[in-house]
Amino acid sequence: MKNITEKEMLQKAKELEPYENKWVALVDDKVVASGDSPQEVAEKVEEKGYTDVVFHLVSSFSKIYIFSL
Amino acid sequence: MKFTYEPVLYEGFISLEPRAPVVFTNPANGKSRVIKALVDSGAGRTVLHPSLADFLGVDLDTLERLPISSADHDSTGYDYDLKVHLKGDTRHEYLIPCVFFPGLKTDAVLGREVFFDRYRIVFEQYRYQVQITPRQ
């Protein structure tokens, strides 16, 4: 894993900006599908033929989260 | 294995989250999904968004309910054991007690129970990286 720079970190954050509160599928950290549920995203991913994807729920940008349970 | 912190936008600024791609597998049916889960040393248990239950073929209505206490309120979740391993490392897989939690605002949180017993976890936010290594 290469060290990421602050500029690259900002770029990465910007790439997720259109997907606030959406589920996304990532391939090599790039969004290849999005939707309101993981099931919807999985269907899109299958249609596009991707097999090795990572699912992620993009958090709201207007809150700071403290997740400890 | 080293993983880059994930940047999260907040009011135009960036907040950083230690996340890792983790494969969650339902031992009852073999269904699995890779989730970019938050590594949270403050969480007692591993917790998943409830929509992932259907995704993994888990029927929440059949599960035992478990009381959960978070920072500001008490609630309940659904108790279920899932097999968990880091993406790319199938040699180290563990059965971990998980909770599907209706109030969760993220996809998955890797908590301490079992997971933190099985891995050496080093948070290096100043390098934007978290290192997760199976214990020898």
Short mmCIF file of C-alpha atoms in Angstrom, two decimals:
data_model
loop_
_atom_site.label_atom_id
_atom_site.label_comp_id
_atom_site.label_asym_id
_atom_site.label_seq_id
_atom_site.Cartn_x
_atom_site.Cartn_y
_atom_site.Cartn_z
CA MET A 1 0.00 0.00 0.00
CA LYS A 2 1.47 3.37 -1.02
CA ASN A 3 1.30 6.30 1.33
CA ILE A 4 -1.57 8.60 0.45
CA THR A 5 -1.11 12.37 0.38
CA GLU A 6 -3.43 15.02 1.79
CA LYS A 7 -4.30 16.05 -1.76
CA GLU A 8 -5.20 12.49 -2.72
CA MET A 9 -7.29 12.19 0.45
CA LEU A 10 -9.24 15.30 -0.53
CA GLN A 11 -9.71 13.96 -4.05
CA LYS A 12 -11.00 10.68 -2.64
CA ALA A 13 -13.49 12.52 -0.44
CA LYS A 14 -14.70 14.59 -3.41
CA GLU A 15 -15.31 11.43 -5.44
CA LEU A 16 -17.82 10.25 -2.82
CA GLU A 17 -19.55 13.63 -2.57
CA PRO A 18 -22.39 12.74 -5.00
CA TYR A 19 -23.27 9.66 -2.96
CA GLU A 20 -24.20 11.07 0.44
CA ASN A 21 -26.46 8.59 2.32
CA LYS A 22 -26.22 6.11 -0.56
CA TRP A 23 -24.92 2.57 -0.70
CA VAL A 24 -22.10 2.26 -3.19
CA ALA A 25 -20.12 -0.57 -4.74
CA LEU A 26 -16.41 0.03 -5.06
CA VAL A 27 -13.88 -1.57 -7.38
CA ASP A 28 -10.32 -0.46 -6.70
CA ASP A 29 -11.83 2.29 -4.54
CA LYS A 30 -13.83 3.71 -7.46
CA VAL A 31 -17.63 3.82 -7.38
CA VAL A 32 -19.12 1.50 -10.01
CA ALA A 33 -22.73 1.51 -8.78
CA SER A 34 -24.91 3.23 -6.19
CA GLY A 35 -28.40 2.99 -4.74
CA ASP A 36 -30.63 3.22 -1.69
CA SER A 37 -30.02 -0.34 -0.49
CA PRO A 38 -27.22 -2.87 -0.78
CA GLN A 39 -29.57 -5.17 -2.66
CA GLU A 40 -30.23 -2.51 -5.30
CA VAL A 41 -26.51 -1.87 -5.66
CA ALA A 42 -25.78 -5.60 -5.91
CA GLU A 43 -28.29 -5.96 -8.77
CA LYS A 44 -26.61 -3.10 -10.67
CA VAL A 45 -23.19 -4.60 -10.05
CA GLU A 46 -24.30 -7.98 -11.39
CA GLU A 47 -25.79 -6.35 -14.48
CA LYS A 48 -22.47 -4.62 -15.13
CA GLY A 49 -20.58 -7.88 -14.66
CA TYR A 50 -18.45 -6.92 -11.68
CA THR A 51 -17.64 -9.74 -9.31
CA ASP A 52 -15.04 -8.38 -6.87
CA VAL A 53 -16.72 -5.41 -5.22
CA VAL A 54 -16.72 -3.77 -1.81
CA PHE A 55 -19.97 -2.34 -0.44
CA HIS A 56 -20.06 0.85 1.58
CA LEU A 57 -22.71 3.19 2.99
CA VAL A 58 -21.61 6.79 2.49
CA SER A 59 -22.42 8.73 5.64
CA SER A 60 -24.21 12.04 5.83
CA PHE A 61 -21.88 15.03 5.42
CA SER A 62 -23.72 17.15 7.96
CA LYS A 63 -22.99 15.09 11.08
CA ILE A 64 -19.95 13.92 12.95
CA TYR A 65 -20.38 10.28 13.91
CA ILE A 66 -19.34 8.69 17.17
CA PHE A 67 -19.97 5.02 16.62
CA SER A 68 -18.75 3.38 19.79
CA LEU A 69 -21.42 1.03 21.09
CA MET B 1 -2.18 -5.71 6.17
CA LYS B 2 -2.32 -1.93 5.91
CA PHE B 3 -5.41 0.03 4.99
CA THR B 4 -5.80 3.69 4.17
CA TYR B 5 -8.07 5.81 6.35
CA GLU B 6 -11.23 6.84 4.59
CA PRO B 7 -11.90 10.55 4.20
CA VAL B 8 -15.42 11.66 5.06
CA LEU B 9 -16.70 15.09 4.17
CA TYR B 10 -18.17 17.09 7.00
CA GLU B 11 -19.39 20.64 6.41
CA GLY B 12 -16.66 21.12 3.78
CA PHE B 13 -13.93 19.67 5.96
CA ILE B 14 -12.52 16.15 6.02
CA SER B 15 -12.91 13.72 8.87
CA LEU B 16 -10.91 10.49 8.80
CA GLU B 17 -12.21 6.98 9.52
CA PRO B 18 -10.16 3.79 9.91
CA ARG B 19 -11.89 1.33 7.60
CA ALA B 20 -10.95 -2.03 6.13
CA PRO B 21 -12.59 -4.30 3.54
CA VAL B 22 -13.98 -7.21 5.49
CA VAL B 23 -15.74 -10.31 4.21
CA PHE B 24 -18.82 -11.21 6.27
CA THR B 25 -20.13 -14.72 5.62
CA ASN B 26 -23.33 -16.29 6.90
CA PRO B 27 -22.22 -19.73 8.11
CA ALA B 28 -25.75 -21.09 7.63
CA ASN B 29 -25.87 -20.58 3.86
CA GLY B 30 -22.39 -19.50 2.73
CA LYS B 31 -23.60 -16.12 1.46
CA SER B 32 -20.90 -13.49 1.80
CA ARG B 33 -20.38 -9.81 1.12
CA VAL B 34 -17.41 -7.49 1.37
CA ILE B 35 -18.07 -4.37 3.44
CA LYS B 36 -15.71 -1.46 4.03
CA ALA B 37 -16.15 -1.65 7.79
CA LEU B 38 -15.19 0.90 10.42
CA VAL B 39 -12.61 -0.38 12.91
CA ASP B 40 -13.80 0.90 16.28
CA SER B 41 -11.90 0.09 19.46
CA GLY B 42 -14.67 1.80 21.45
CA ALA B 43 -17.32 -0.65 20.27
CA GLY B 44 -17.81 -3.75 22.38
CA ARG B 45 -19.33 -5.79 19.56
CA THR B 46 -19.32 -5.95 15.80
CA VAL B 47 -22.45 -4.25 14.52
CA LEU B 48 -24.03 -4.27 11.07
CA HIS B 49 -26.64 -2.19 9.30
CA PRO B 50 -29.96 -4.11 9.27
CA SER B 51 -30.23 -4.04 5.48
CA LEU B 52 -27.18 -6.30 5.37
CA ALA B 53 -29.20 -9.07 7.06
CA ASP B 54 -31.34 -9.66 3.98
CA PHE B 55 -28.19 -9.29 1.89
CA LEU B 56 -26.65 -12.22 3.79
CA GLY B 57 -29.81 -14.27 3.91
CA VAL B 58 -30.46 -13.69 7.61
CA ASP B 59 -34.07 -13.47 8.80
CA LEU B 60 -34.04 -10.93 11.63
CA ASP B 61 -37.45 -12.07 12.91
CA THR B 62 -35.98 -15.42 13.93
CA LEU B 63 -33.09 -13.94 15.93
CA GLU B 64 -32.73 -13.27 19.62
CA ARG B 65 -32.95 -9.58 20.52
CA LEU B 66 -30.03 -8.15 22.42
CA PRO B 67 -30.05 -4.98 24.51
CA ILE B 68 -27.51 -2.42 23.29
CA SER B 69 -26.27 0.62 25.09
CA SER B 70 -24.61 3.36 23.08
CA ALA B 71 -23.23 6.71 24.16
CA ASP B 72 -26.57 8.43 24.59
CA HIS B 73 -29.34 5.85 24.59
CA ASP B 74 -30.34 2.22 24.99
CA SER B 75 -31.80 0.14 22.19
CA THR B 76 -31.98 -3.43 20.93
CA GLY B 77 -30.32 -5.31 18.09
CA TYR B 78 -30.44 -8.80 16.62
CA ASP B 79 -27.81 -11.27 17.72
CA TYR B 80 -26.12 -13.45 15.07
CA ASP B 81 -22.71 -15.05 14.58
CA LEU B 82 -20.99 -14.40 11.25
CA LYS B 83 -17.71 -15.62 9.84
CA VAL B 84 -15.34 -12.73 9.30
CA HIS B 85 -12.04 -12.33 7.49
CA LEU B 86 -10.06 -9.50 5.94
CA LYS B 87 -10.43 -9.31 2.17
CA GLY B 88 -7.41 -11.03 0.69
CA ASP B 89 -6.69 -13.15 3.75
CA THR B 90 -8.84 -16.28 3.74
CA ARG B 91 -6.40 -18.14 5.99
CA HIS B 92 -7.56 -16.21 9.04
CA GLU B 93 -11.30 -16.40 9.42
CA TYR B 94 -13.19 -16.25 12.70
CA LEU B 95 -16.73 -16.75 13.90
CA ILE B 96 -17.66 -13.45 15.50
CA PRO B 97 -20.76 -12.52 17.49
CA CYS B 98 -22.45 -9.71 15.55
CA VAL B 99 -25.48 -7.53 16.05
CA PHE B 100 -27.75 -6.22 13.32
CA PHE B 101 -28.68 -2.83 14.71
CA PRO B 102 -31.63 -0.87 13.26
CA GLY B 103 -30.23 2.45 14.50
CA LEU B 104 -26.83 2.12 12.86
CA LYS B 105 -25.90 5.05 10.60
CA THR B 106 -23.05 3.31 8.85
CA ASP B 107 -22.56 -0.03 7.09
CA ALA B 108 -20.58 -2.02 9.66
CA VAL B 109 -18.52 -1.44 12.78
CA LEU B 110 -15.82 -3.89 13.80
CA GLY B 111 -15.94 -4.02 17.59
CA ARG B 112 -13.64 -5.55 20.16
CA GLU B 113 -15.28 -8.91 20.93
CA VAL B 114 -13.25 -11.65 19.18
CA PHE B 115 -11.96 -9.38 16.39
CA PHE B 116 -9.62 -7.40 18.65
CA ASP B 117 -8.56 -10.66 20.34
CA ARG B 118 -7.52 -12.16 17.01
CA TYR B 119 -5.70 -9.24 15.41
CA ARG B 120 -3.01 -6.77 16.33
CA ILE B 121 -4.46 -3.42 15.34
CA VAL B 122 -2.33 -0.28 15.05
CA PHE B 123 -4.04 3.02 14.35
CA GLU B 124 -1.75 5.56 12.68
CA GLN B 125 -4.05 8.38 11.72
CA TYR B 126 -1.11 10.75 11.24
CA ARG B 127 -0.06 8.43 8.36
CA TYR B 128 -3.65 7.92 7.21
CA GLN B 129 -3.30 4.19 7.81
CA VAL B 130 -4.48 1.39 10.07
CA GLN B 131 -2.52 -1.82 10.26
CA ILE B 132 -4.36 -5.07 11.01
CA THR B 133 -2.25 -8.18 11.49
CA PRO B 134 -3.46 -11.65 12.51
CA ARG B 135 -2.00 -12.73 15.85
CA GLN B 136 0.61 -15.48 15.64
#
